[in-house]
C-alpha positions as CSV (number, residue, x, y, z in Angstrom):
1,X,111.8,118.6,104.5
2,X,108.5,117.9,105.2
3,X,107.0,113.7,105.6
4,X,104.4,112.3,106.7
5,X,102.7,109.0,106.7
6,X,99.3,108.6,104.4
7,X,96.2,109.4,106.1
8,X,94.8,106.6,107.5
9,X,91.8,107.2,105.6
10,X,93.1,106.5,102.2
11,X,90.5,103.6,100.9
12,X,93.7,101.3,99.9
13,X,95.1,98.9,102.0
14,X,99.2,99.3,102.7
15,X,99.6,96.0,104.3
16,X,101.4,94.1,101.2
17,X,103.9,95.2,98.2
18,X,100.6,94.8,96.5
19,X,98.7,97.7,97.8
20,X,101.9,99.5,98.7
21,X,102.8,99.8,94.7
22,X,98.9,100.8,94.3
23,X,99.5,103.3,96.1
24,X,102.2,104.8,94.2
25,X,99.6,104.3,91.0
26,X,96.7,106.0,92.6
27,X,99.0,108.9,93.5
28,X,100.6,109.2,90.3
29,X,97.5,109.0,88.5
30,X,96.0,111.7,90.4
31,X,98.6,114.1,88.7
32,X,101.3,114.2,91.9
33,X,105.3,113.7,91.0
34,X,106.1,110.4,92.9
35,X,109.0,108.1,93.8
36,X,109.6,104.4,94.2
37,X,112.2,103.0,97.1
38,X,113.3,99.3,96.4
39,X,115.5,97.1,98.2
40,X,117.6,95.5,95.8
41,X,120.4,94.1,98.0
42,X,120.7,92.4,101.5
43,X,123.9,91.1,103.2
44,X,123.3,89.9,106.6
45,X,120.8,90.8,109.4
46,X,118.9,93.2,106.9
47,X,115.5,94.5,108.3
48,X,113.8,93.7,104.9
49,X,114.1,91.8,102.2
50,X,114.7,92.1,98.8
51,X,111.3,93.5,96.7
52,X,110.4,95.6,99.8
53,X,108.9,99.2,98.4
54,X,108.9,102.8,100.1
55,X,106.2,105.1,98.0
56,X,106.7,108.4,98.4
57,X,104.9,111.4,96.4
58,X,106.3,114.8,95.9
59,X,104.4,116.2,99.3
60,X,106.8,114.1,101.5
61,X,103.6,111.3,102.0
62,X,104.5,107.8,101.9
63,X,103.5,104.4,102.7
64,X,105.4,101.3,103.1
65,X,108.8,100.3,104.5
66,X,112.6,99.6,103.1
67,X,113.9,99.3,107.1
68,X,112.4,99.2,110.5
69,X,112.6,102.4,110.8
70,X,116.5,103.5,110.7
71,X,117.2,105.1,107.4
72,X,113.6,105.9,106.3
73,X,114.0,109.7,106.5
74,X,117.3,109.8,103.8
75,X,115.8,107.3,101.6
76,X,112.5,109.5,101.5
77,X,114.6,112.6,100.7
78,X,116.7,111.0,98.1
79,X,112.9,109.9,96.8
80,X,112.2,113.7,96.8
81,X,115.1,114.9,95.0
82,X,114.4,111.8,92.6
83,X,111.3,113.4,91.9
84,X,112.3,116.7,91.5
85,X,115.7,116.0,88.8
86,X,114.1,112.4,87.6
87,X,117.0,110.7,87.7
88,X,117.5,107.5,89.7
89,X,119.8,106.7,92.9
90,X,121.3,103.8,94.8
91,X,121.7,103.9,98.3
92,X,124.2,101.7,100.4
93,X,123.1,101.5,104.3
94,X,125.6,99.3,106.7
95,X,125.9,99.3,110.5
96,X,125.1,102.6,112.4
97,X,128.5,103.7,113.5
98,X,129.0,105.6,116.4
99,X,127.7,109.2,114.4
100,X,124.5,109.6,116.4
101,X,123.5,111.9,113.5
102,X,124.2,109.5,110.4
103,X,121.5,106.8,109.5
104,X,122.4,102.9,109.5
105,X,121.3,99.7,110.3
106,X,121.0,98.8,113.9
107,X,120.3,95.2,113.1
108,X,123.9,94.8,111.9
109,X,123.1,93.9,108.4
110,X,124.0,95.8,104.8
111,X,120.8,97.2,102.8
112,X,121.4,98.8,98.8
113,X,117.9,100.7,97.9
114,X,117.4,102.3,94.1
115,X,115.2,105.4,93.7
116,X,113.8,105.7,91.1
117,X,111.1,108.4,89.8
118,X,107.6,106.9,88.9
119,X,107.0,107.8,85.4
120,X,104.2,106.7,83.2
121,X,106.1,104.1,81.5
122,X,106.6,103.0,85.2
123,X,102.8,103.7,85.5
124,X,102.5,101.5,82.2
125,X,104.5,98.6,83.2
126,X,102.9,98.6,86.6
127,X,99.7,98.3,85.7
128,X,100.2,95.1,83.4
129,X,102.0,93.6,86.6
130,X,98.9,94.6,88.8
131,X,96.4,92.9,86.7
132,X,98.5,89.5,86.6
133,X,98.5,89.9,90.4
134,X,95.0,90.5,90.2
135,X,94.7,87.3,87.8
136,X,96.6,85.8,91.0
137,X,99.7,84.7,88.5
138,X,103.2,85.2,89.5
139,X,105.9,87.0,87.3
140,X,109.0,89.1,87.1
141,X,110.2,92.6,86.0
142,X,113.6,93.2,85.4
143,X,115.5,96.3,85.7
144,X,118.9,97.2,84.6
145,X,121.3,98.4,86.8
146,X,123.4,100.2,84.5
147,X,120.9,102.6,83.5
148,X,121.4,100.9,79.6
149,X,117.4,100.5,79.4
150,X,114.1,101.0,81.1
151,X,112.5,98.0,83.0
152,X,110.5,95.4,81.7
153,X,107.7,92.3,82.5
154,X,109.3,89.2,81.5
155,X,107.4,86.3,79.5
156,X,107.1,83.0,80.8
157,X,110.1,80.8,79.3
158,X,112.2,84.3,79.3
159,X,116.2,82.9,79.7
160,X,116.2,86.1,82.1
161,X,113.1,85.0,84.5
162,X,114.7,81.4,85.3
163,X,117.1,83.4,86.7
164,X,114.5,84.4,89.7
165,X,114.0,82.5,91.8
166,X,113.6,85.4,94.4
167,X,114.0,88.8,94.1
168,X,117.3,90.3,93.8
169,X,120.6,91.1,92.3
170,X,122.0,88.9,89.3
171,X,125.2,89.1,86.5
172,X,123.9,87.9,83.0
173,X,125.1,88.5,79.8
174,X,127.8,90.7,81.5
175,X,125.0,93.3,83.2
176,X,123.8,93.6,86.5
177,X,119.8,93.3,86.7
178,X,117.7,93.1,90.1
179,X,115.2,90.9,89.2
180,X,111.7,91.6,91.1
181,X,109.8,88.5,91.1
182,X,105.8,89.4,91.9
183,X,103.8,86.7,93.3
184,X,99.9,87.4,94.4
185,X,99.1,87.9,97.6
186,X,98.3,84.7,100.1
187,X,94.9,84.3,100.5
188,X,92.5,83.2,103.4
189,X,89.2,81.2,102.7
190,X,87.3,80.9,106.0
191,X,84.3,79.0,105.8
192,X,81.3,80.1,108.6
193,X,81.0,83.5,109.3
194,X,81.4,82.4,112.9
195,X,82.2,85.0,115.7
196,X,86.0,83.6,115.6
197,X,85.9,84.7,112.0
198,X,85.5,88.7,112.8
199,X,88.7,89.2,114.2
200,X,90.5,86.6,111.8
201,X,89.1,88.0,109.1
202,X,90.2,91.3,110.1
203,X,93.8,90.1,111.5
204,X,94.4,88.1,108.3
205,X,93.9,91.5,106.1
206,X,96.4,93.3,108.5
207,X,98.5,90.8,107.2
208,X,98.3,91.1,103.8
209,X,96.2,88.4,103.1
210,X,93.1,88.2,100.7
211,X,90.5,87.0,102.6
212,X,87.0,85.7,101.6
213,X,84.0,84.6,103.8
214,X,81.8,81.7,102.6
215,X,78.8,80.9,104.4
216,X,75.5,80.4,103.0
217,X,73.5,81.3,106.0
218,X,72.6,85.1,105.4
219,X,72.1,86.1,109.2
220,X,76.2,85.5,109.5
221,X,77.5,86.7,106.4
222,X,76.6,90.2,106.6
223,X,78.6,93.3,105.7
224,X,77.9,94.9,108.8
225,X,79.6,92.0,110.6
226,X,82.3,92.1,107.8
227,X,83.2,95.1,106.5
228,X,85.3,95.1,103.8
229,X,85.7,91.5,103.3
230,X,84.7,90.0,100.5
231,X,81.4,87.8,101.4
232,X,80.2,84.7,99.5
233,X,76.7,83.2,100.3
234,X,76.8,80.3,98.4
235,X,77.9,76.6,99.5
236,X,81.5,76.2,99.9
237,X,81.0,73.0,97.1
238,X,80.0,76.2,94.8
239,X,81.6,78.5,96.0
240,X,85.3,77.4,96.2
241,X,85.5,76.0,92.5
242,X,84.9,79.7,91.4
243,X,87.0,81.2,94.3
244,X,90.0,79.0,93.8
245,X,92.6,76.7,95.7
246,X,96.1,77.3,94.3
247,X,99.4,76.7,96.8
248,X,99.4,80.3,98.3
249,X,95.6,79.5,100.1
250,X,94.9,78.8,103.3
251,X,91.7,77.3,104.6
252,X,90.0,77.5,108.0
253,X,86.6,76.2,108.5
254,X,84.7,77.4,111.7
255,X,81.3,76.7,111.6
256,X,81.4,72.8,113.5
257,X,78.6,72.5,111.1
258,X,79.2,69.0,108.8
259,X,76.8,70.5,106.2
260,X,79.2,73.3,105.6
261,X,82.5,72.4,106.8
262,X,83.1,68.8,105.7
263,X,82.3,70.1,101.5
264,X,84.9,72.5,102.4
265,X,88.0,70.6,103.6
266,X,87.2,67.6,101.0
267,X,88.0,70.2,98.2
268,X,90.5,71.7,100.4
269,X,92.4,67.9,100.8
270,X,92.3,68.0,97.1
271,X,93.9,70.8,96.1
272,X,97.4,72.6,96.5
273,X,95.9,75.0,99.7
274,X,99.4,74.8,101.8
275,X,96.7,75.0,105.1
276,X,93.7,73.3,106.1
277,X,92.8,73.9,109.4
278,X,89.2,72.9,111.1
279,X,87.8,74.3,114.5
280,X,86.5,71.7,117.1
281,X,88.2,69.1,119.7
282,X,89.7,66.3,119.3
283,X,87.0,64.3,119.7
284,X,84.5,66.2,117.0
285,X,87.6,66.0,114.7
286,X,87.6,62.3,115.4
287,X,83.9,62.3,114.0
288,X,85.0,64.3,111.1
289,X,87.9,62.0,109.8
290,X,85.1,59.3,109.9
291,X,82.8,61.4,108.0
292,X,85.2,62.3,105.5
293,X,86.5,58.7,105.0
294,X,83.3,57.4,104.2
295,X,82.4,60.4,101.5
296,X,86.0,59.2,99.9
297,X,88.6,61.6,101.5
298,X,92.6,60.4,101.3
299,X,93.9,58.7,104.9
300,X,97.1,60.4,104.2
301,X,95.5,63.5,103.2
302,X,93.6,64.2,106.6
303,X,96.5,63.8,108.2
304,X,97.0,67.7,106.2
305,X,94.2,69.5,108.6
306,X,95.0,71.1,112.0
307,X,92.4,69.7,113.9
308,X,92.1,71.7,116.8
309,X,92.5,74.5,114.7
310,X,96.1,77.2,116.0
311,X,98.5,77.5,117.9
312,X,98.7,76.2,121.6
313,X,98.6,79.3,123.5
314,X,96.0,79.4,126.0
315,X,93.3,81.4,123.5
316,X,90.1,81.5,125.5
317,X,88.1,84.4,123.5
318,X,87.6,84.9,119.5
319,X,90.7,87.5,119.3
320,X,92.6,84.8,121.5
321,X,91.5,81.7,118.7
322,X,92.1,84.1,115.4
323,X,95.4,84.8,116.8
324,X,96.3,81.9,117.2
325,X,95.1,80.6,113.6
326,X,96.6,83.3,111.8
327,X,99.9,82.7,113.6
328,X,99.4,78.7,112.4
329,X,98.9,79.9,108.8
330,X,102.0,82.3,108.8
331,X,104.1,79.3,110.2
332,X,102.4,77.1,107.7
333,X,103.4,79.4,104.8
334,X,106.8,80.2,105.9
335,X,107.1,76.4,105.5
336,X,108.7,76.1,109.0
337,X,107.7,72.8,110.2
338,X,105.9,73.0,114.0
339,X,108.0,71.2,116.8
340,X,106.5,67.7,117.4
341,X,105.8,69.2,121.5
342,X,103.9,72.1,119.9
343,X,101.8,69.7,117.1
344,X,101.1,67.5,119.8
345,X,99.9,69.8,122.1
346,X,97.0,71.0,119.6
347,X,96.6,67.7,117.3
């Protein structure tokens, strides 16, 4: 058996479950025999979670991840034969034991994975659930377990989808369903085409985030200083209506300009974003609270912006800041709240 990662060359992204499962779409619509890899199941110190995709076409190519690394190789053959006979397979991965030669989890953890061959009703059914992702709305697809039917998208109200609340495993109606739930991917607004916003920009896509530049002043916003972001050159007070805050968007604003920064984090401060963060010291961001009090802005809702902008940990360059912004957002959407030492040591 033959495998190899995708060429890094591919035009698509493989940083999220998103472009991962596009993947599988642009291979199978190019003709090739390909297989899906899903965790279903965790118990324990699992490497990934539940939803978590392995793409593999019939040449031994894939893309994406069900483990760090440990049992890769026999889920990729058992993806291969899945191809070749078309009919689906569940795999059960525990602790490595002491059989140097037979795959397991170092972490400790238990892992199940379904196989499946992607067919065009898969093809079908995956392109309606790309184009609500697109649409940036969240939604489920159920699969049976007990091979009694083919998967489906589940309306909004379905008795089925209140059962997901995350992906996995469930029991209704005396069946066992693994219940995908599909949410869009996060996305990053950053406002100033700033030289910290380069290597953000391009971190924050390594991530899996969808990230957008707005800056109206042409000279910064340029492709050649952002290529393969998506650039808007209109005001962020035009801009952002048409872009769109919802709760998985994050906000930076870089350019310490007030013209252009404080339009941006009023709209920010009233909308669902679960970040707002603003780059300057303490003392600039003192002059911004003022600002923004006097053009109407919440108290309580400035107290919402991370003001100096990341986390404390000694960043002196651009790469050094966008790290440490992009590790702020991550802990921001994790929902893990910072320790008070650590707030106070960049408030």
């Amino acid at each position: 058996m033959t495998i190899h990662q995708a060429h890094a060359s591919d035009p698509l992204r493989v940083s999220s479950e998103f472009d991962i499962l596009r993947q599988a779409e642009r291979w199978r619509r190019s003709g090739l025999g390909v297989a899906i890899a899903t965790v279903i199941e965790t118990h324990g110190s699992a490497p990934r979670p539940a939803g978590s995709h392995l793409v593999v076409d019939e040449h031994g190519r894939f893309v994406g991840s069900v483990s760090a690394g440990c049992v890769e190789a026999d889920v990729i053959e058992a993806a291969l034969d899945a191809i070749a006979d078309g009919a689906p397979r569940t795999l059960e991965f525990g602790v490595a034991d002491e059989v140097a030669w037979r795959p397991g989890l170092t972490c400790g953890g238990r892992m199940v994975t379904r196989v499946e061959k992607f067919d065009d009703q898969g093809l079908n059914l995956l392109d309606a659930s790309n184009r609500l992702i697109e649409a940036r709305l969240a939604h489920v697809i159920a699969t049976p377990l007990d091979d009694s039917g083919a998967p489906r998208l589940l309306s909004r109200g379905d008795p089925l989808e209140r059962e997901a609340e995350t992906s996995g495993v469930v029991e209704w109606r005396g069946s066992r369903w693994f219940l995908e739930r599909r949410d869009p991917d996060p996305r990053l607004v950053i406002v100033g085409a700033a030289h910290v916003a380069q290597p953000l920009a391009a971190l924050a896509q390594a991530a899996g985030f969808d990230v957008v530049v707005v800056d109206p002043r042409a000279a910064y916003a340029t492709s050649d200083r952002f290529p393969n972001v998506r650039l808007d050159a209109r005001w962020p007070d035009e801009a952002l209506p048409d872009i769109g805050l919802d709760a998985k968007t994050a906000i930076a604003a870089l350019t310490h300009d007030p013209k252009i920064d404080d339009p941006a984090l009023l709209q920010a401060l009233a909308s669902a974003c679960f970040y707002v963060g603003a780059l300057g010291s303490k003392a600039t961001h003192a002059r911004r609270c003022s600002r923004l009090l006097a053009q109407g802005a919440d108290p309580k809702a400035l107290e919402r912006v991370r003001a100096p902008i990341g986390l404390d940990i000694g960043a002196l360059s651009p790469a050094d800041i966008a790290v440490a912004v992009l590790g702020e957002i991550v802990l921001a959407r994790r929902r893990k709240p910072l320790r008070s030492s650590l707030r106070e040591s960049v408030a």
